[in-house]
């Protein structure tokens, strides 16, 4: 605690001394859409005739400090909106607040001279960071006609998925537990449904998704690989609106509207509620029975109908609600809550279900007489999962989590300082019984305390962004300092070099093992509190945390007004990884084992965008290895080559048609070869067991070299075509026809060694869906 207080005191002195040394006045404000009252992100704000400018953030907020006193003409612009010019006066030591409302342009321009994305690229380090919007997600040919962030993430460089059913998301060599996924400032555990196509997040309410695949700054802690930071939008502040949507996979509804209507110069409040429920378990016997592997089930005549055999056994139900309050000066308060549910039922074989409920609040406070902006989050969630397999003891896991975060941001003319504090508490319950009957049972409470400071300074064409995180793990009695650094150099207006790196740690462990191709049971544990050992040795480790070092470099090239190229080589050194010891043979064996690992490669991204055409292409060359002290081996998600191509085209008199294609090709995943089989006799009756007449189980002899084999290459083409019908100013119907795996490629998922059967991923699955907006 003394160390934390020292950090707080030092940061406060630093901020105060920096702020007092600044001169000039400050300009800040918010930009809103005139029709909906929605905050407008990434608008360009310029003081005409000067080099002073910025872009709005995800709340439509902008702030510029240390502007020389005087009168200026402020111009605010955004693609598809009429630009607005406002005359402002900056006073020495004063703060000028300006609210701006933009109207949609009556003339839809194909190109604009001012690109906020390009301006952001020149003013932010943004290495290994991709910002995704709802419109980009919806442009993807979605399974079931509904695009989802779970389907969009694998389109991004460095991200792969291991399969359609229960597949996991891996980001630049990091396993799912090593990626922190957040919504509105709170951490979400297991955010992807078992069918693999859908997440718990509703696309229609997404404002932005920041995907940070390596080298992220000290604002984020508690994970050693990557961060996915999702923010939802507020409800419509002008009128009640919504949508209903249905297709063979799911149905959903969104309703939103004002509690107090938005008016220029005044406060407002709004509500937003979403609900979705899947029907694939009901529709699949009629439409997709050919896609079901029925050999999982017992033989006929055992009480299982033919309809049950030909159903995809997945279902889910998600609810999310949000209340938003906005003051006249831009301060805001959001209250949100959710209930996410997932079920898998292989009748007579296995039944799995999980639920995640929670809620919280986040706020932004803009003091009228200070250039220090205050933000915060308070949230709580409770996740529980249980798996019951035929003839086996049930597996269960639960994690209750709360987090409290408070941050402060100061904006200068060419610098920015942000610092904050975070408290997270976790209560974990986990029970697992391995193949020899040994049980791992954990019930733990732990607290993590964090503090961070991030400083950003622009020196001409050079951007320097050092940051430092202090992390205290109470259960481990371990305090760490984690320095991180990001840099960018604008060589020319169209060519930029960048670099980032840092130290990262985490205490959370998952029940999912990196040897699993498919594992629907996703449980969580905190790190071991008893001693653990270095890989395959009796030497005690120096600490009981997972740690990693990142280094990433890159180059951004604007090849033309519409074409952008990004190249990023990266390296991650996982100095200690901790997993459950699932091969525990006796009660005295340790519950946890350790490994080391390395992930490195290069990602290339090419983007082309006009009014009608959007093209996106990525290529990733990656190496992901682990060392268990016995051998160095590739992980099961070590995909050497991965290519993603995405294209959309809008056409028609009013661009009411949109066609989209997405093609993915990846080299085969590693697997361990089979050397032979044997009869595994269970001596349940002791010496009375007769091995000559007893039928034992089929045992498998695996190759001593782990993951030495490779599956065949994977490739798949998805496509969709949409038609928008407008019935009035606010009412429209969107009809979409789509197909997953259009040329019906037989992509292997895994090979069932016991049944000697190849299990493929899903075949061609055509769908037709409709969405009514009102």
mmCIF file of C-alpha atoms in Angstrom, residues 171-175 178 224-226 506 514 546-550 571-577 595-600 624-627 637:
data_model
loop_
_atom_site.group_PDB
_atom_site.id
_atom_site.type_symbol
_atom_site.label_atom_id
_atom_site.label_comp_id
_atom_site.label_asym_id
_atom_site.label_seq_id
_atom_site.Cartn_x
_atom_site.Cartn_y
_atom_site.Cartn_z
ATOM 1 C CA UNK A 171 -4.021 -13.337 -31.112
ATOM 2 C CA UNK A 172 -0.389 -13.208 -32.198
ATOM 3 C CA UNK A 173 0.634 -16.307 -30.301
ATOM 4 C CA UNK A 174 -1.495 -15.678 -27.231
ATOM 5 C CA UNK A 175 -4.154 -18.159 -26.084
ATOM 6 C CA UNK A 178 -4.103 -14.234 -22.329
ATOM 7 C CA UNK A 224 0.121 -10.881 -21.392
ATOM 8 C CA UNK A 225 -0.900 -11.026 -25.052
ATOM 9 C CA UNK A 226 -3.667 -8.729 -26.341
ATOM 10 C CA UNK A 506 -1.209 -11.815 -15.375
ATOM 11 C CA UNK A 514 -3.337 -25.429 -25.493
ATOM 12 C CA UNK A 546 2.599 -15.501 -16.126
ATOM 13 C CA UNK A 547 4.880 -12.938 -17.788
ATOM 14 C CA UNK A 548 5.763 -11.786 -21.287
ATOM 15 C CA UNK A 549 7.859 -9.237 -23.156
ATOM 16 C CA UNK A 550 6.650 -7.602 -26.391
ATOM 17 C CA UNK A 571 8.056 -10.707 -31.196
ATOM 18 C CA UNK A 572 6.552 -11.980 -27.937
ATOM 19 C CA UNK A 573 8.619 -13.813 -25.338
ATOM 20 C CA UNK A 574 6.443 -15.691 -22.840
ATOM 21 C CA UNK A 575 8.952 -16.234 -20.053
ATOM 22 C CA UNK A 576 6.526 -18.184 -17.860
ATOM 23 C CA UNK A 577 3.191 -19.817 -18.701
ATOM 24 C CA UNK A 595 6.120 -23.733 -19.830
ATOM 25 C CA UNK A 596 7.917 -21.059 -21.780
ATOM 26 C CA UNK A 597 7.114 -19.849 -25.271
ATOM 27 C CA UNK A 598 7.872 -17.533 -28.148
ATOM 28 C CA UNK A 599 5.667 -16.027 -30.849
ATOM 29 C CA UNK A 600 7.018 -14.030 -33.757
ATOM 30 C CA UNK A 624 4.270 -19.983 -32.204
ATOM 31 C CA UNK A 625 6.319 -22.395 -30.083
ATOM 32 C CA UNK A 626 6.242 -23.712 -26.522
ATOM 33 C CA UNK A 627 8.975 -25.349 -24.403
ATOM 34 C CA UNK A 637 -2.742 -22.927 -33.225
#
